[in-house]
XYZ file of C-alpha atoms in Angstrom:
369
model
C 0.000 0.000 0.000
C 0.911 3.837 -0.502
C 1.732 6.471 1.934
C -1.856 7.748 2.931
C -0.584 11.385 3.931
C -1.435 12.599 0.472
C -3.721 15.473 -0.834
C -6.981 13.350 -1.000
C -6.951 11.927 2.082
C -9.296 13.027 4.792
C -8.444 13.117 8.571
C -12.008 12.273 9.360
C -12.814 9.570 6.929
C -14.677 7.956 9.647
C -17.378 10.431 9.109
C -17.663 10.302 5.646
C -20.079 7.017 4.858
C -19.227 5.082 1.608
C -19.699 5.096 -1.316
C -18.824 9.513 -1.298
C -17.913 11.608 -3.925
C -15.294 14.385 -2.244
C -14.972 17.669 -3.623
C -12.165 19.618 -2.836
C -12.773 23.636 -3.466
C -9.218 24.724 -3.103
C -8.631 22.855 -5.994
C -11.161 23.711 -7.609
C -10.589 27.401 -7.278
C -7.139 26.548 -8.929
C -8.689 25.065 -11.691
C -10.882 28.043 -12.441
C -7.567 30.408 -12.491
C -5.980 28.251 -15.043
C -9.161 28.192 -17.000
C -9.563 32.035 -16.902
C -5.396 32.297 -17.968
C -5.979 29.930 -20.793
C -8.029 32.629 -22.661
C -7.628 36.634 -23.473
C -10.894 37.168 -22.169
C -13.192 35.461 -19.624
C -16.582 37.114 -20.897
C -15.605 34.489 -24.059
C -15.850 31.688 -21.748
C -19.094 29.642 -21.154
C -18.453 26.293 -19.209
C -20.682 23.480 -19.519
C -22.464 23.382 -16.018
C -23.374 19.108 -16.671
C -19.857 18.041 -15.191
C -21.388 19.646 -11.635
C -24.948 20.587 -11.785
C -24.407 22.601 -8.596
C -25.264 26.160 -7.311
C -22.304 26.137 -5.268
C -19.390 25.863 -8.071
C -21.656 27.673 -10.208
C -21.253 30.705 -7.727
C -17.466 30.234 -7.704
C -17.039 30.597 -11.413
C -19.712 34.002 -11.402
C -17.197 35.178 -8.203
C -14.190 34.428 -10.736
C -16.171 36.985 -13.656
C -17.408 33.797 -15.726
C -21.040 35.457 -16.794
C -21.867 33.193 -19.717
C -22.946 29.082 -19.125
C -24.562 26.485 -20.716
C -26.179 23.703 -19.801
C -27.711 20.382 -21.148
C -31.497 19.921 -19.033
C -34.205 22.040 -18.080
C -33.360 21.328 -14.179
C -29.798 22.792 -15.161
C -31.114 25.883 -16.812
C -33.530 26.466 -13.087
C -30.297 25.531 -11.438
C -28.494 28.671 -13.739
C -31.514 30.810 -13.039
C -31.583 30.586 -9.621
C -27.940 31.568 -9.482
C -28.951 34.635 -11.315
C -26.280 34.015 -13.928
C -26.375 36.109 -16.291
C -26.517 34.612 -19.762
C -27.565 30.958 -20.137
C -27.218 28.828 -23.449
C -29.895 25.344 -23.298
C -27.817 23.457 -25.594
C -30.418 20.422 -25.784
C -33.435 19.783 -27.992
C -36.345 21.252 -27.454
C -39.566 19.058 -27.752
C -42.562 18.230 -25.426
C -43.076 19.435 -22.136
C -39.100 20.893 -22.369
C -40.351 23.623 -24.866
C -42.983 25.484 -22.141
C -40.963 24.698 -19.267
C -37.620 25.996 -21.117
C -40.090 29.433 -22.276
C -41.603 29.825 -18.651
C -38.001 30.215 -17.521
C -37.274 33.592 -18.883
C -40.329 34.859 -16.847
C -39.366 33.325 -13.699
C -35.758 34.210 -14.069
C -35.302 38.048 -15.392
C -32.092 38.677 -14.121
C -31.207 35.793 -16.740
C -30.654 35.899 -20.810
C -31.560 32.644 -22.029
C -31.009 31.052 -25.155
C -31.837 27.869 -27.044
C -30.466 25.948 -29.982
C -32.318 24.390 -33.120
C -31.347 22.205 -35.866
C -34.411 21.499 -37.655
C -37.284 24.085 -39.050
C -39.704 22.195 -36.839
C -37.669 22.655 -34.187
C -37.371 26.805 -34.802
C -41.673 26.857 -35.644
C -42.241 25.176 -32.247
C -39.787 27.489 -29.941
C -41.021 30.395 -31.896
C -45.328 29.656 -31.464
C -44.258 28.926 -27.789
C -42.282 31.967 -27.679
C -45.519 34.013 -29.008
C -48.070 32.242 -26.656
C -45.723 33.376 -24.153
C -45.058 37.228 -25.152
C -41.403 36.721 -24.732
C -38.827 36.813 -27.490
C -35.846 33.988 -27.383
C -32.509 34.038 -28.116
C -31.641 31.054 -30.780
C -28.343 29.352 -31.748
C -28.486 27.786 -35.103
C -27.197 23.930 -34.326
C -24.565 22.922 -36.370
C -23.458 19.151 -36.963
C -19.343 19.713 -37.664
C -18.438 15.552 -37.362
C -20.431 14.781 -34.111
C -23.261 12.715 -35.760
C -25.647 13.318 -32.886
C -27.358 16.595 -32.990
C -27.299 19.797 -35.634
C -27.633 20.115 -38.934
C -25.498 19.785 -41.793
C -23.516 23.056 -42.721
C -24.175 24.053 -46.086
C -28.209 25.590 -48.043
C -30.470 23.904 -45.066
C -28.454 25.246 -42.073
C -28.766 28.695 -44.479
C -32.645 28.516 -44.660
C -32.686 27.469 -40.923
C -31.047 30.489 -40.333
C -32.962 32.618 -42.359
C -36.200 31.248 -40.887
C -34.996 31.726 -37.687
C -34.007 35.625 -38.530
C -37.456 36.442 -39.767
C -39.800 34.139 -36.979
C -41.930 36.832 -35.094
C -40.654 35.554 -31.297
C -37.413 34.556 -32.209
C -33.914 36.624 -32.334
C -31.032 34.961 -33.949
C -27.955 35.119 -32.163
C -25.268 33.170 -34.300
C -24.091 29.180 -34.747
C -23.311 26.328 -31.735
C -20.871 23.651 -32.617
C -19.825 20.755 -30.722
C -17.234 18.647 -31.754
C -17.182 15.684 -29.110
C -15.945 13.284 -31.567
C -12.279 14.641 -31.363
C -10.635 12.841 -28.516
C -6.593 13.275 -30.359
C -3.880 13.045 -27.544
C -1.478 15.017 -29.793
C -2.605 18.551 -28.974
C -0.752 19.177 -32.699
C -3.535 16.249 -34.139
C -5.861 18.253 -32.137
C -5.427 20.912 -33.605
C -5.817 19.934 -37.212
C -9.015 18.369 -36.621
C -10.350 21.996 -34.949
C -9.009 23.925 -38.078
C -11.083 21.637 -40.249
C -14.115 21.449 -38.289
C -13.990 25.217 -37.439
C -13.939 26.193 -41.049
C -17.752 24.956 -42.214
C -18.611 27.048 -39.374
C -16.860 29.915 -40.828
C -18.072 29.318 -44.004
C -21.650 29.809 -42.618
C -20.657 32.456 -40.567
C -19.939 34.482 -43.937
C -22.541 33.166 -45.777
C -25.129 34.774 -43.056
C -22.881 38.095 -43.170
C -23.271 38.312 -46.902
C -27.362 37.567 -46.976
C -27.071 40.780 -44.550
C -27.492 39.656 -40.952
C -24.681 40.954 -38.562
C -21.896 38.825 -37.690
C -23.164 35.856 -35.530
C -21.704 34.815 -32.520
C -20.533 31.399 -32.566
C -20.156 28.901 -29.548
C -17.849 25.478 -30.394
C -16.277 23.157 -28.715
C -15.543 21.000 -25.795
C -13.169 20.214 -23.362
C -10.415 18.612 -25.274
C -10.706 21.289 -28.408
C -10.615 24.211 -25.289
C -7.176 25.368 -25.680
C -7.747 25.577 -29.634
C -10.358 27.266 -29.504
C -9.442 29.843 -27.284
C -7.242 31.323 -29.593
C -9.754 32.380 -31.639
C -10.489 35.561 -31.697
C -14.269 35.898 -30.506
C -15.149 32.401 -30.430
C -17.187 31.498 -27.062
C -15.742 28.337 -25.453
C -17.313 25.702 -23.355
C -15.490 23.402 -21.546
C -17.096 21.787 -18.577
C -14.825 18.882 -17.016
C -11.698 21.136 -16.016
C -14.292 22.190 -12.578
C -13.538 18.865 -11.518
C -11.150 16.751 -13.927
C -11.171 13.290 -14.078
C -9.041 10.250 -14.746
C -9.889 10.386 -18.229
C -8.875 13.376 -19.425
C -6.092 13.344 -17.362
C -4.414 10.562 -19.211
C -5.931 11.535 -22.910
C -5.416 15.596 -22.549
C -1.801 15.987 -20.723
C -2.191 19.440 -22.677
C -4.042 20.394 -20.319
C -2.793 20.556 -16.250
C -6.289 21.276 -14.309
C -5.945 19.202 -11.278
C -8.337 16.266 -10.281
C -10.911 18.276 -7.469
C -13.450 14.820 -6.901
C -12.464 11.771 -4.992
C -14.675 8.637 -4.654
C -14.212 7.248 -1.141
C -15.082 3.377 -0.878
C -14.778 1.157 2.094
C -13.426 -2.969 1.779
C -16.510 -4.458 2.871
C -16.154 -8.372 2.248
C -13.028 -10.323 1.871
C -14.192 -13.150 -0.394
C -11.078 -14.808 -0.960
C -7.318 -14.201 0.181
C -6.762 -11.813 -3.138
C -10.227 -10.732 -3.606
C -11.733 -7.505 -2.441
C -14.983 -6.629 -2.302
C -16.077 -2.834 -2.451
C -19.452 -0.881 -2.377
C -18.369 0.866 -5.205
C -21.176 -0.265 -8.128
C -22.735 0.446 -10.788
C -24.921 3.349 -8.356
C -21.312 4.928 -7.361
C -19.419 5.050 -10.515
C -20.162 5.937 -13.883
C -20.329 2.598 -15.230
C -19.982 3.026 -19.515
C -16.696 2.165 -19.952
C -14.855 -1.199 -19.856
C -14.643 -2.314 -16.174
C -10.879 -1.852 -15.694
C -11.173 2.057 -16.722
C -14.157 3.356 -14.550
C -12.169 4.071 -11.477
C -8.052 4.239 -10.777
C -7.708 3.843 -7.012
C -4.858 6.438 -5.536
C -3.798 4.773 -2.625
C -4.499 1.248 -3.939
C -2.924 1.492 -7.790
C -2.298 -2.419 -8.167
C -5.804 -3.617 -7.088
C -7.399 -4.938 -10.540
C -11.293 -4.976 -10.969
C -12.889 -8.091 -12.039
C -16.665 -7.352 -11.474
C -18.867 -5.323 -10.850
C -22.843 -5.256 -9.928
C -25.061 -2.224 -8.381
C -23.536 -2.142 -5.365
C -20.337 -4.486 -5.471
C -16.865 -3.967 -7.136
C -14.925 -6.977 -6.365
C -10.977 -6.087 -7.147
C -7.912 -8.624 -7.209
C -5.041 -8.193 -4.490
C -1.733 -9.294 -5.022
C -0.272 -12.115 -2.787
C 0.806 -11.215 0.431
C -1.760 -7.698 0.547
C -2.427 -6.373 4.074
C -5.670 -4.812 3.275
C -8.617 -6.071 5.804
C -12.144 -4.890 5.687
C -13.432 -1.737 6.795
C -10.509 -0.032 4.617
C -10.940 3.058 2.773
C -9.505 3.362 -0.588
C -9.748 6.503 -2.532
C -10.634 6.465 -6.481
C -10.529 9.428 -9.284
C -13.458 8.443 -11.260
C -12.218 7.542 -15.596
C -15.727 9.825 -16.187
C -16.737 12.514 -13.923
C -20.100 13.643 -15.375
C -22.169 10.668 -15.243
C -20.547 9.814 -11.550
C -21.638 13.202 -10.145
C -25.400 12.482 -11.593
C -25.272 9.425 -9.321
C -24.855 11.194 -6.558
C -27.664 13.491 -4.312
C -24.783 15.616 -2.627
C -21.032 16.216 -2.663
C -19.266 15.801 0.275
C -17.017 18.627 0.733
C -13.400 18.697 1.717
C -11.213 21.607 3.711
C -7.970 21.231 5.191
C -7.432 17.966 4.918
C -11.056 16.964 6.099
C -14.806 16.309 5.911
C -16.658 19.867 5.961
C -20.188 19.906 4.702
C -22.120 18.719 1.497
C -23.069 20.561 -1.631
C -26.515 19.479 -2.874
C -26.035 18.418 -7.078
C -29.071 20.605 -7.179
C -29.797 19.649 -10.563
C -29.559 16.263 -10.827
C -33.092 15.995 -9.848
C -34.558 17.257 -13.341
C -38.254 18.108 -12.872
């Protein structure tokens, strides 16, 4: 076993009850520095808010002069609101009960700007007759598909009409293009790069294309985590990485580009000792983000040579090597491979300052009626 006098360990771990996700704010205030020094201008930043979904490091980033977010659900957008942030992007589909419960927001909230995004005329007729029946005009995106394959439509005459019918719908106000470009993953920052040049020119293409049909230059929103540092070279280009709040394993190993420091901790306890090298842990499917292959969902920092074999809902059973001198009621600490989906498991944070347990932050938003 590893020293356990490191940075994630808590004093009071006999507090905490397992399975926890720790948070750790001065490192999280660290990683919103290096975000903000990353970029000539932090009114061109707007994070993704679905790595945390919580008021509390929503507040931090508003405290650092971050003004502009976006966010993925409805309960995200009422988590925004209620922050009084001031400029909120719903970067989701908008169909069924979403569409009045997105429009009722920018009654409820004032203090907030919100926006939507569309990629399909439907899709602009719907927001805008809501929009009416409302007496509200909304801010719209036009959603462009640059490689991802999953939402957005195809640069080129359709995203033009799109636009244009979004320009000239009474209860709509175009705003400019959103790009995501999730599908670029390259280690090599250089390989990054390349792939951001290409996928950033259709949306420059259509960005001059709606300049020359007369509308004023649009703003345009791209990118994610990985394409970050890219992006945020470009002059005027709002960015929207979300991860770097809280990092995980993940991007740790694929983006060493990037130095934000890992801010959650899961804390597990041993709670069955099946055999002499097995160890059982209530560290499931309910604790962990659970989508990739079992051996990269969780990389335990005071345990690095435990291997998982299985896992269920509420069991991860690991193999010891010979001779281990772990016994149960242990507490191992793990950075999670994918933070997002791990924080959504969880109903509160469990906060850590100087060295131990302080409080909880409620993931206000995880909850998303």
């Amino acid at each position: 076993m590893q020293p356990l006098d490191t940075w994630y360990r808590i004093r009071n771990e006999s507090d905490v009850d397992s399975p926890a996700l720790l948070v750790f704010p001065d490192r999280i205030q660290q990683n919103i520095v290096l975000l903000k020094s990353m970029i000539d201008d932090p009114r061109r930043l707007r994070p993704h808010v679905k790595t945390h979904k919580t008021k509390e490091l929503t507040r931090l980033q508003l405290e650092a002069g971050i003004s502009r977010f976006k966010c993925a659900t409805v309960a995200e957008a009422v988590m925004l609101g209620e922050c009084e942030a001031p400029d909120v992007l719903m970067a989701y589909p908008l169909y069924g009960p979403k569409l009045s419960r997105f429009v009722s927001l920018t009654k409820r909230f004032p203090k907030t700007n919100f926006s939507a995004i569309v990629d399909h005329p439907d899709a602009a007729r719907a927001l805008a007759d809501a929009a009416m029946q409302a007496g509200v005009i909304i801010d719209v995106f036009v959603d462009l598909n640059i490689g991802m394959g999953r939402t957005g439509i195809q640069p080129g005459a359709a995203a033009m009409a799109l636009y244009q019918q979004c320009g000239q719908s009474e209860g709509l106000a175009i705003q400019g293009f959103h790009a995501y470009d999730g599908q670029v993953h390259e280690r090599d920052i250089e390989k990054r790069k390349v792939i951001c040049t290409q996928n950033f020119e259709q949306v420059k293409r259509m960005a001059e294309q709606v300049q020359a049909a007369g509308f004023a230059k649009p703003r345009i929103v791209i990118g994610g985590s990985p394409s970050f540092p890219i992006y945020a070279t470009y002059p005027d280009v709002e960015c929207s990485p979300g991860t770097f709040i809280l990092w995980d394993k993940g991007y740790a190993d694929g983006l060493p580009d990037q130095p934000f420091l890992p801010a959650a901790v899961l804390l597990t306890r041993i709670v069955s000792m099946p055999a002499a090298n097995r160890l059982c842990v209530d560290l499931g499917h309910k604790a962990v983000a659970a989508e990739n292959p079992l051996e990269r969902r969780v990389y335990f920092l005071n345990a690095p040579d435990l291997k998982p074999i299985s896992q269920s809902e509420e069991h991860l059973v690991l193999e010891a090597p010979v001779g281990h001198a772990w016994k149960t009621g242990d507490v191992l600490y793990g950075l999670p491979q994918h933070i997002c989906p791990t924080v959504a498991l969880y109903d509160s944070l469990t906060v850590v300052e100087h060295g131990a347990y302080a409080g909880r932050w409620t993931v206000a938003s995880r909850n998303r009626s």
